[in-house]
Amino acid sequence: MKPVKWPTTRHEAEALDRADDLTPLRDRFDLPDTVIYLDGNSLGPRPRVVGDRVRRVIEDEWGADLIASWNRHDWIGLPQRVAAQIASIIGAAPGEVAVGDSTSVNLFKLAAIALDLRPGCRVILTEEENFPTDVYVTEGLVRLVGNSADLRVVPRRDLAQALRSDVAVLMLTHVDFRSGFMHDMAAWTRAAHEAGALALWDLAHSAGAVPLDLRRDHADLAVGCGYKYLNGGPGAPAFAWIAERHLDQVRTPIQGWMGHAEPFAFDLRFRPTADATRLAVGTPPILSMTALECGVEIMAGASMAALRRKSVALTEWFIHRTEERCRGLGLELASPRDPERRGSQVSFRHQRSFAVMQALIQRKVIGDFREPDLLRFGLAPAYVRFVDVWDAVEVLHEILHGRLWDRPEYRVRARVT
Ligand SMILES: Cc1ncc(COP(=O)(O)O)c(C=O)c1O
């Protein structure tokens, strides 16, 4: 929904929200009225139904039916139900997705699988701009497997050159966590295949934020996060995706009983399930999986195309309004200007970005800071309004213009930034 012209008053921004078909989606979340929440790229807000649902599982199911709940309330089928909904969000078939563990752990599994699927090649290729956990995890994997693998980390601009015939897997985060830069999934996947490699995508900042079609783009493997744009709650289970064409050959490196075709046969021989659930390891965390289901069902029920239109309108307008209102106040856009190459977040550089973000947070405009100098704002289209953009930029202007960030308490760093 790109407006013909950007609002020039708060009133006009409110009018845009009234005309927006997605505005009712916001009511499905519990968002305090006093807060402008621009951090759904770190932790999505709480779906309204979560309290009742989790309470029901705790009281009626776990409390009353105890262990019978695995069958009576189909706890055992919950990961697959959530996986089927996530599949519909990322352009996948239900049997291709497994839900559980963290993004980091799933990445370990899939990177190991990629090496296994490409025995003649030993290199995991990624870019320096990647999220550090992706590098840590694969560095650990390479150490574990000894001489049969190597990790090649190059600046983004050198990726094409580094994609040589020794590469087993090109591992990229689709939307850059710092700048919001979005890779062309189809083009990089094609390039990987032409070099004889597989393409492994980290969708942490993409799933629920931008339209995805993993099957159309011929991707091979992917992981993603449950607690960001899928609104699954703090530390929500993550997901992993394997293209159907690879499923037969996939051997998971962490063979757990929940990935066994018949876990209750207690057979010592590991026989994986036929689908991606072979990636499951241990007993699913039913309480957090229930919360994740609440978030995922909201996103699965919404039109990703409509969400994308609104996301582009929000990010375009946020950039436009910030640059206009805060001109000369030390901000520099760190996100791509081209919306085609941008996810659902906008980042600005500022010399005092940490303090500026603390001042914003104190005034209930919640974004986050990322090293070394980024103010990062997530504009999740499911609940961020045009009026939020208006109000957030007004507060940002007030802070920058009045140097209100220049206070000792805004220099204190907590453990989580
Ligand atoms: C791109 C990316 N990958 C991976 C992770 C780590 O996810 P998890 O904590 O589920 O391992 C994050 C967390 O923010 C992320 O942004």
GROMACS .gro file of C-alpha atoms and ligand atoms in nm:
model
  433
    1MET     CA    1   0.000   0.000   0.000
    2LYS     CA    2   0.231   0.276  -0.117
    3PRO     CA    3   0.051   0.600  -0.045
    4VAL     CA    4   0.030   0.850  -0.329
    5LYS     CA    5   0.191   1.108  -0.106
    6TRP     CA    6   0.346   1.082   0.237
    7PRO     CA    7   0.150   1.227   0.529
    8THR     CA    8   0.254   1.576   0.632
    9THR     CA    9   0.060   1.577   0.959
   10ARG     CA   10  -0.005   1.326   1.236
   11HIS     CA   11  -0.370   1.341   1.140
   12GLU     CA   12  -0.288   1.227   0.787
   13ALA     CA   13  -0.081   0.939   0.925
   14GLU     CA   14  -0.381   0.829   1.134
   15ALA     CA   15  -0.599   0.847   0.824
   16LEU     CA   16  -0.360   0.613   0.645
   17ASP     CA   17  -0.392   0.364   0.930
   18ARG     CA   18  -0.772   0.384   0.915
   19ALA     CA   19  -0.760   0.304   0.542
   20ASP     CA   20  -0.518   0.014   0.591
   21ASP     CA   21  -0.670  -0.337   0.565
   22LEU     CA   22  -0.394  -0.473   0.788
   23THR     CA   23  -0.470  -0.247   1.085
   24PRO     CA   24  -0.700  -0.510   1.251
   25LEU     CA   25  -0.408  -0.753   1.262
   26ARG     CA   26  -0.252  -0.536   1.532
   27ASP     CA   27  -0.543  -0.623   1.763
   28ARG     CA   28  -0.426  -0.981   1.768
   29PHE     CA   29  -0.125  -0.869   1.972
   30ASP     CA   30  -0.100  -0.730   2.324
   31LEU     CA   31   0.088  -0.408   2.269
   32PRO     CA   32   0.086  -0.142   2.540
   33ASP     CA   33  -0.070   0.180   2.406
   34THR     CA   34   0.211   0.388   2.548
   35VAL     CA   35   0.484   0.205   2.357
   36ILE     CA   36   0.600   0.244   1.997
   37TYR     CA   37   0.741  -0.097   1.931
   38LEU     CA   38   1.005  -0.101   1.658
   39ASP     CA   39   1.194  -0.408   1.777
   40GLY     CA   40   0.993  -0.700   1.641
   41ASN     CA   41   1.305  -0.795   1.448
   42SER     CA   42   1.454  -0.892   1.787
   43LEU     CA   43   1.148  -1.010   1.979
   44GLY     CA   44   0.795  -1.009   1.837
   45PRO     CA   45   0.512  -0.890   2.065
   46ARG     CA   46   0.284  -1.126   2.255
   47PRO     CA   47  -0.014  -1.266   2.066
   48ARG     CA   48  -0.333  -1.196   2.260
   49VAL     CA   49  -0.435  -1.561   2.285
   50VAL     CA   50  -0.103  -1.681   2.426
   51GLY     CA   51  -0.189  -1.647   2.795
   52ASP     CA   52  -0.512  -1.848   2.769
   53ARG     CA   53  -0.360  -2.113   2.542
   54VAL     CA   54  -0.052  -2.175   2.751
   55ARG     CA   55  -0.258  -2.165   3.070
   56ARG     CA   56  -0.492  -2.428   2.923
   57VAL     CA   57  -0.198  -2.652   2.841
   58ILE     CA   58  -0.059  -2.606   3.191
   59GLU     CA   59  -0.383  -2.644   3.382
   60ASP     CA   60  -0.621  -2.862   3.179
   61GLU     CA   61  -0.373  -3.072   2.988
   62TRP     CA   62  -0.054  -3.108   3.190
   63GLY     CA   63  -0.237  -3.045   3.521
   64ALA     CA   64  -0.534  -3.276   3.472
   65ASP     CA   65  -0.437  -3.525   3.205
   66LEU     CA   66  -0.067  -3.548   3.282
   67ILE     CA   67   0.124  -3.782   3.053
   68ALA     CA   68  -0.192  -3.890   2.867
   69SER     CA   69  -0.179  -3.544   2.705
   70TRP     CA   70   0.085  -3.657   2.458
   71ASN     CA   71  -0.191  -3.854   2.285
   72ARG     CA   72  -0.515  -3.703   2.421
   73HIS     CA   73  -0.416  -3.348   2.329
   74ASP     CA   74  -0.183  -3.453   2.051
   75TRP     CA   75   0.122  -3.287   2.203
   76ILE     CA   76   0.328  -3.527   1.997
   77GLY     CA   77   0.183  -3.381   1.674
   78LEU     CA   78   0.233  -3.017   1.777
   79PRO     CA   79   0.576  -2.967   1.611
   80GLN     CA   80   0.437  -3.094   1.279
   81ARG     CA   81   0.130  -2.871   1.304
   82VAL     CA   82   0.347  -2.566   1.361
   83ALA     CA   83   0.584  -2.682   1.085
   84ALA     CA   84   0.296  -2.699   0.835
   85GLN     CA   85   0.201  -2.338   0.914
   86ILE     CA   86   0.559  -2.218   0.887
   87ALA     CA   87   0.585  -2.402   0.555
   88SER     CA   88   0.297  -2.193   0.421
   89ILE     CA   89   0.482  -1.874   0.519
   90ILE     CA   90   0.813  -1.965   0.354
   91GLY     CA   91   0.694  -2.130   0.033
   92ALA     CA   92   0.761  -2.487   0.140
   93ALA     CA   93   0.576  -2.817   0.162
   94PRO     CA   94   0.477  -2.926   0.516
   95GLY     CA   95   0.702  -3.234   0.520
   96GLU     CA   96   1.005  -3.018   0.442
   97VAL     CA   97   1.002  -2.827   0.772
   98ALA     CA   98   1.105  -2.933   1.121
   99VAL     CA   99   1.037  -2.713   1.423
  100GLY     CA  100   1.255  -2.723   1.732
  101ASP     CA  101   1.589  -2.629   1.885
  102SER     CA  102   1.742  -2.288   1.817
  103THR     CA  103   1.843  -2.132   1.487
  104SER     CA  104   2.207  -2.186   1.583
  105VAL     CA  105   2.162  -2.558   1.652
  106ASN     CA  106   1.960  -2.607   1.334
  107LEU     CA  107   2.231  -2.434   1.139
  108PHE     CA  108   2.486  -2.679   1.276
  109LYS     CA  109   2.271  -2.969   1.161
  110LEU     CA  110   2.214  -2.830   0.812
  111ALA     CA  111   2.574  -2.722   0.754
  112ALA     CA  112   2.686  -3.075   0.848
  113ILE     CA  113   2.421  -3.219   0.615
  114ALA     CA  114   2.544  -2.995   0.333
  115LEU     CA  115   2.901  -3.121   0.374
  116ASP     CA  116   2.771  -3.475   0.373
  117LEU     CA  117   2.570  -3.415   0.053
  118ARG     CA  118   2.876  -3.276  -0.130
  119PRO     CA  119   3.153  -3.525  -0.045
  120GLY     CA  120   3.405  -3.396  -0.301
  121CYS     CA  121   3.387  -3.037  -0.173
  122ARG     CA  122   3.508  -2.916   0.163
  123VAL     CA  123   3.437  -2.543   0.192
  124ILE     CA  124   3.155  -2.367   0.373
  125LEU     CA  125   3.147  -2.021   0.218
  126THR     CA  126   2.994  -1.722   0.391
  127GLU     CA  127   3.033  -1.345   0.421
  128GLU     CA  128   3.187  -1.132   0.694
  129GLU     CA  129   2.858  -0.946   0.726
  130ASN     CA  130   2.681  -1.263   0.844
  131PHE     CA  131   2.536  -1.293   1.193
  132PRO     CA  132   2.824  -1.412   1.416
  133THR     CA  133   2.650  -1.725   1.545
  134ASP     CA  134   2.648  -1.861   1.188
  135VAL     CA  135   3.024  -1.825   1.176
  136TYR     CA  136   3.079  -1.960   1.529
  137VAL     CA  137   2.865  -2.268   1.464
  138THR     CA  138   3.031  -2.359   1.136
  139GLU     CA  139   3.378  -2.288   1.277
  140GLY     CA  140   3.299  -2.542   1.550
  141LEU     CA  141   3.170  -2.789   1.293
  142VAL     CA  142   3.484  -2.755   1.082
  143ARG     CA  143   3.701  -2.814   1.390
  144LEU     CA  144   3.498  -3.124   1.470
  145VAL     CA  145   3.527  -3.284   1.128
  146GLY     CA  146   3.899  -3.210   1.098
  147ASN     CA  147   4.062  -3.193   0.758
  148SER     CA  148   3.753  -3.273   0.557
  149ALA     CA  149   3.609  -2.921   0.583
  150ASP     CA  150   3.706  -2.557   0.582
  151LEU     CA  151   3.529  -2.230   0.650
  152ARG     CA  152   3.583  -1.942   0.407
  153VAL     CA  153   3.460  -1.604   0.528
  154VAL     CA  154   3.495  -1.317   0.281
  155PRO     CA  155   3.353  -0.964   0.250
  156ARG     CA  156   3.021  -0.955   0.067
  157ARG     CA  157   3.177  -0.789  -0.236
  158ASP     CA  158   3.412  -1.091  -0.281
  159LEU     CA  159   3.149  -1.364  -0.254
  160ALA     CA  160   3.116  -1.433  -0.626
  161GLN     CA  161   3.491  -1.468  -0.665
  162ALA     CA  162   3.514  -1.701  -0.363
  163LEU     CA  163   3.240  -1.929  -0.495
  164ARG     CA  164   3.477  -2.181  -0.652
  165SER     CA  165   3.443  -2.551  -0.729
  166ASP     CA  166   3.570  -2.652  -0.382
  167VAL     CA  167   3.263  -2.497  -0.214
  168ALA     CA  168   3.017  -2.746  -0.069
  169VAL     CA  169   2.771  -2.489   0.057
  170LEU     CA  170   2.708  -2.119   0.026
  171MET     CA  171   2.564  -2.011   0.361
  172LEU     CA  172   2.401  -1.669   0.371
  173THR     CA  173   2.165  -1.478   0.594
  174HIS     CA  174   1.895  -1.358   0.358
  175VAL     CA  175   1.829  -1.026   0.536
  176ASP     CA  176   2.131  -0.868   0.702
  177PHE     CA  177   2.069  -0.818   1.074
  178ARG     CA  178   2.257  -0.488   1.079
  179SER     CA  179   2.152  -0.303   0.767
  180GLY     CA  180   1.843  -0.491   0.655
  181PHE     CA  181   2.013  -0.555   0.317
  182MET     CA  182   1.831  -0.840   0.141
  183HIS     CA  183   2.014  -1.085  -0.083
  184ASP     CA  184   1.860  -1.204  -0.409
  185MET     CA  185   1.784  -1.561  -0.303
  186ALA     CA  186   1.713  -1.696  -0.651
  187ALA     CA  187   2.028  -1.543  -0.802
  188TRP     CA  188   2.267  -1.659  -0.528
  189THR     CA  189   2.113  -2.004  -0.521
  190ARG     CA  190   2.163  -2.029  -0.896
  191ALA     CA  191   2.523  -1.913  -0.862
  192ALA     CA  192   2.584  -2.172  -0.590
  193HIS     CA  193   2.439  -2.449  -0.805
  194GLU     CA  194   2.647  -2.342  -1.106
  195ALA     CA  195   2.956  -2.377  -0.888
  196GLY     CA  196   2.840  -2.724  -0.778
  197ALA     CA  197   2.748  -2.606  -0.426
  198LEU     CA  198   2.430  -2.607  -0.221
  199ALA     CA  199   2.261  -2.292  -0.089
  200LEU     CA  200   2.185  -2.271   0.284
  201TRP     CA  201   1.979  -1.970   0.392
  202ASP     CA  202   1.937  -1.819   0.737
  203LEU     CA  203   1.588  -1.668   0.737
  204ALA     CA  204   1.597  -1.522   1.088
  205HIS     CA  205   1.509  -1.172   0.961
  206SER     CA  206   1.297  -1.291   0.669
  207ALA     CA  207   1.034  -1.542   0.785
  208GLY     CA  208   0.716  -1.345   0.851
  209ALA     CA  209   0.885  -1.023   0.733
  210VAL     CA  210   0.925  -1.065   0.358
  211PRO     CA  211   0.763  -1.300   0.105
  212LEU     CA  212   0.963  -1.619   0.064
  213ASP     CA  213   0.932  -1.895  -0.191
  214LEU     CA  214   1.204  -2.147  -0.116
  215ARG     CA  215   1.075  -2.401  -0.365
  216ARG     CA  216   1.044  -2.151  -0.651
  217ASP     CA  217   1.394  -2.020  -0.578
  218HIS     CA  218   1.534  -2.378  -0.573
  219ALA     CA  219   1.705  -2.327  -0.238
  220ASP     CA  220   1.847  -2.639  -0.075
  221LEU     CA  221   1.846  -2.581   0.300
  222ALA     CA  222   1.725  -2.310   0.537
  223VAL     CA  223   1.690  -2.224   0.903
  224GLY     CA  224   1.480  -1.955   1.070
  225CYS     CA  225   1.384  -1.802   1.397
  226GLY     CA  226   1.055  -1.832   1.590
  227TYR     CA  227   1.083  -1.532   1.821
  228LYS     CA  228   1.127  -1.245   1.575
  229TYR     CA  229   0.868  -1.184   1.301
  230LEU     CA  230   0.688  -1.510   1.384
  231ASN     CA  231   0.609  -1.372   1.731
  232GLY     CA  232   0.662  -1.703   1.909
  233GLY     CA  233   0.792  -1.563   2.239
  234PRO     CA  234   1.137  -1.526   2.396
  235GLY     CA  235   1.360  -1.817   2.296
  236ALA     CA  236   1.082  -1.975   2.089
  237PRO     CA  237   1.176  -2.292   1.898
  238ALA     CA  238   1.333  -2.229   1.557
  239PHE     CA  239   1.280  -2.416   1.231
  240ALA     CA  240   1.482  -2.597   0.968
  241TRP     CA  241   1.390  -2.665   0.606
  242ILE     CA  242   1.521  -2.926   0.363
  243ALA     CA  243   1.419  -2.927  -0.003
  244GLU     CA  244   1.217  -3.239  -0.074
  245ARG     CA  245   1.458  -3.347  -0.348
  246HIS     CA  246   1.734  -3.391  -0.086
  247LEU     CA  247   1.529  -3.559   0.186
  248ASP     CA  248   1.615  -3.916   0.089
  249GLN     CA  249   1.989  -3.856   0.116
  250VAL     CA  250   1.985  -3.645   0.431
  251ARG     CA  251   2.163  -3.793   0.733
  252THR     CA  252   2.123  -3.578   1.039
  253PRO     CA  253   2.436  -3.533   1.253
  254ILE     CA  254   2.238  -3.533   1.580
  255GLN     CA  255   2.036  -3.851   1.563
  256GLY     CA  256   1.782  -3.821   1.838
  257TRP     CA  257   1.493  -4.046   1.918
  258MET     CA  258   1.237  -3.785   1.808
  259GLY     CA  259   1.380  -3.806   1.456
  260HIS     CA  260   1.323  -4.182   1.453
  261ALA     CA  261   1.034  -4.318   1.247
  262GLU     CA  262   0.912  -4.513   1.550
  263PRO     CA  263   1.058  -4.361   1.867
  264PHE     CA  264   0.851  -4.588   2.088
  265ALA     CA  265   0.982  -4.904   1.921
  266PHE     CA  266   1.302  -4.838   2.120
  267ASP     CA  267   1.494  -4.996   1.838
  268LEU     CA  268   1.873  -4.947   1.865
  269ARG     CA  269   1.901  -4.900   1.490
  270PHE     CA  270   1.829  -4.538   1.390
  271ARG     CA  271   1.562  -4.530   1.122
  272PRO     CA  272   1.484  -4.167   1.036
  273THR     CA  273   1.135  -4.042   0.955
  274ALA     CA  274   1.067  -4.000   0.584
  275ASP     CA  275   1.032  -3.622   0.609
  276ALA     CA  276   1.220  -3.329   0.765
  277THR     CA  277   1.113  -3.427   1.115
  278ARG     CA  278   1.416  -3.658   1.105
  279LEU     CA  279   1.599  -3.342   1.220
  280ALA     CA  280   1.411  -3.348   1.551
  281VAL     CA  281   1.635  -3.451   1.838
  282GLY     CA  282   1.473  -3.459   2.181
  283THR     CA  283   1.130  -3.417   2.338
  284PRO     CA  284   0.953  -3.105   2.202
  285PRO     CA  285   0.910  -2.817   2.450
  286ILE     CA  286   0.530  -2.814   2.457
  287LEU     CA  287   0.484  -2.488   2.650
  288SER     CA  288   0.705  -2.280   2.422
  289MET     CA  289   0.582  -2.467   2.115
  290THR     CA  290   0.225  -2.373   2.215
  291ALA     CA  291   0.323  -2.007   2.237
  292LEU     CA  292   0.499  -2.031   1.900
  293GLU     CA  293   0.185  -2.180   1.744
  294CYS     CA  294  -0.012  -1.871   1.854
  295GLY     CA  295   0.232  -1.638   1.679
  296VAL     CA  296   0.271  -1.849   1.369
  297GLU     CA  297  -0.101  -1.890   1.313
  298ILE     CA  298  -0.145  -1.513   1.299
  299MET     CA  299   0.124  -1.479   1.035
  300ALA     CA  300   0.010  -1.785   0.838
  301GLY     CA  301  -0.340  -1.638   0.820
  302ALA     CA  302  -0.222  -1.305   0.678
  303SER     CA  303  -0.138  -1.227   0.317
  304MET     CA  304   0.240  -1.206   0.281
  305ALA     CA  305   0.194  -0.992  -0.031
  306ALA     CA  306  -0.017  -0.739   0.162
  307LEU     CA  307   0.230  -0.746   0.452
  308ARG     CA  308   0.516  -0.678   0.211
  309ARG     CA  309   0.333  -0.384   0.052
  310LYS     CA  310   0.282  -0.231   0.393
  311SER     CA  311   0.637  -0.309   0.504
  312VAL     CA  312   0.777  -0.129   0.199
  313ALA     CA  313   0.547   0.168   0.259
  314LEU     CA  314   0.649   0.185   0.627
  315THR     CA  315   1.023   0.160   0.562
  316GLU     CA  316   1.009   0.404   0.270
  317TRP     CA  317   0.820   0.656   0.474
  318PHE     CA  318   1.036   0.608   0.785
  319ILE     CA  319   1.348   0.682   0.578
  320HIS     CA  320   1.188   0.979   0.404
  321ARG     CA  321   1.045   1.131   0.721
  322THR     CA  322   1.362   1.078   0.929
  323GLU     CA  323   1.589   1.229   0.666
  324GLU     CA  324   1.358   1.525   0.624
  325ARG     CA  325   1.287   1.592   0.992
  326CYS     CA  326   1.634   1.512   1.129
  327ARG     CA  327   1.841   1.668   0.851
  328GLY     CA  328   2.179   1.795   0.977
  329LEU     CA  329   2.150   1.609   1.306
  330GLY     CA  330   2.419   1.345   1.243
  331LEU     CA  331   2.217   1.056   1.100
  332GLU     CA  332   2.327   0.857   0.799
  333LEU     CA  333   2.116   0.586   0.638
  334ALA     CA  334   2.279   0.243   0.675
  335SER     CA  335   2.004   0.047   0.493
  336PRO     CA  336   1.962   0.009   0.118
  337ARG     CA  337   1.755   0.283  -0.041
  338ASP     CA  338   1.612   0.040  -0.291
  339PRO     CA  339   1.314  -0.132  -0.122
  340GLU     CA  340   1.374  -0.439  -0.340
  341ARG     CA  341   1.701  -0.493  -0.156
  342ARG     CA  342   1.567  -0.415   0.191
  343GLY     CA  343   1.393  -0.631   0.451
  344SER     CA  344   1.148  -0.490   0.704
  345GLN     CA  345   1.396  -0.287   0.906
  346VAL     CA  346   1.577   0.044   0.873
  347SER     CA  347   1.910   0.131   1.031
  348PHE     CA  348   2.077   0.468   1.071
  349ARG     CA  349   2.433   0.542   1.178
  350HIS     CA  350   2.499   0.803   1.445
  351GLN     CA  351   2.818   0.874   1.638
  352ARG     CA  352   2.632   0.841   1.967
  353SER     CA  353   2.390   0.572   1.860
  354PHE     CA  354   2.400   0.378   2.187
  355ALA     CA  355   2.305   0.682   2.395
  356VAL     CA  356   2.049   0.797   2.138
  357MET     CA  357   1.880   0.455   2.151
  358GLN     CA  358   1.871   0.461   2.532
  359ALA     CA  359   1.708   0.804   2.518
  360LEU     CA  360   1.453   0.672   2.268
  361ILE     CA  361   1.379   0.367   2.481
  362GLN     CA  362   1.333   0.584   2.788
  363ARG     CA  363   1.069   0.775   2.592
  364LYS     CA  364   0.904   0.444   2.497
  365VAL     CA  365   1.022   0.429   2.140
  366ILE     CA  366   1.172   0.081   2.138
  367GLY     CA  367   1.434  -0.002   1.878
  368ASP     CA  368   1.781  -0.138   1.940
  369PHE     CA  369   2.148  -0.059   1.907
  370ARG     CA  370   2.394  -0.268   1.709
  371GLU     CA  371   2.770  -0.228   1.712
  372PRO     CA  372   2.945  -0.020   1.612
  373ASP     CA  373   2.713   0.276   1.554
  374LEU     CA  374   2.370   0.158   1.442
  375LEU     CA  375   2.024   0.262   1.548
  376ARG     CA  376   1.807  -0.026   1.428
  377PHE     CA  377   1.432  -0.002   1.379
  378GLY     CA  378   1.212  -0.297   1.290
  379LEU     CA  379   0.895  -0.194   1.107
  380ALA     CA  380   0.693  -0.514   1.133
  381PRO     CA  381   0.390  -0.466   0.908
  382ALA     CA  382   0.163  -0.686   1.119
  383TYR     CA  383   0.135  -0.426   1.396
  384VAL     CA  384   0.343  -0.112   1.330
  385ARG     CA  385   0.124   0.181   1.224
  386PHE     CA  386   0.194   0.486   1.013
  387VAL     CA  387   0.122   0.699   1.318
  388ASP     CA  388   0.399   0.511   1.500
  389VAL     CA  389   0.642   0.626   1.233
  390TRP     CA  390   0.524   0.983   1.278
  391ASP     CA  391   0.555   0.972   1.657
  392ALA     CA  392   0.889   0.787   1.659
  393VAL     CA  393   1.050   1.038   1.425
  394GLU     CA  394   0.917   1.328   1.634
  395VAL     CA  395   1.079   1.178   1.946
  396LEU     CA  396   1.402   1.107   1.756
  397HIS     CA  397   1.411   1.467   1.637
  398GLU     CA  398   1.353   1.598   1.986
  399ILE     CA  399   1.639   1.385   2.124
  400LEU     CA  400   1.887   1.476   1.851
  401HIS     CA  401   1.796   1.842   1.829
  402GLY     CA  402   1.808   1.892   2.206
  403ARG     CA  403   2.112   1.659   2.254
  404LEU     CA  404   1.896   1.483   2.512
  405TRP     CA  405   2.107   1.170   2.463
  406ASP     CA  406   2.400   1.338   2.639
  407ARG     CA  407   2.342   1.201   2.987
  408PRO     CA  408   2.561   0.964   3.190
  409GLU     CA  409   2.282   0.709   3.240
  410TYR     CA  410   2.252   0.663   2.864
  411ARG     CA  411   2.611   0.537   2.850
  412VAL     CA  412   2.552   0.244   3.083
  413ARG     CA  413   2.542  -0.087   2.897
  414ALA     CA  414   2.328  -0.374   3.019
  415ARG     CA  415   2.409  -0.735   2.926
  416VAL     CA  416   2.158  -0.731   2.640
  417THR     CA  417   2.167  -0.437   2.399
  418LIG     C1  418   2.054  -1.387   1.144
  418LIG     C2  419   2.049  -1.460   1.274
  418LIG     N1  420   2.086  -1.588   1.278
  418LIG     C3  421   2.083  -1.658   1.392
  418LIG     C4  422   2.044  -1.599   1.511
  418LIG     C5  423   2.048  -1.679   1.637
  418LIG     O1  424   1.927  -1.739   1.663
  418LIG     P1  425   1.911  -1.840   1.787
  418LIG     O2  426   1.922  -1.756   1.909
  418LIG     O3  427   1.773  -1.899   1.769
  418LIG     O4  428   2.017  -1.942   1.777
  418LIG     C6  429   2.003  -1.466   1.511
  418LIG     C7  430   1.958  -1.402   1.635
  418LIG     O5  431   1.927  -1.287   1.644
  418LIG     C8  432   2.007  -1.394   1.389
  418LIG     O6  433   1.972  -1.266   1.384
   0.00000   0.00000   0.00000
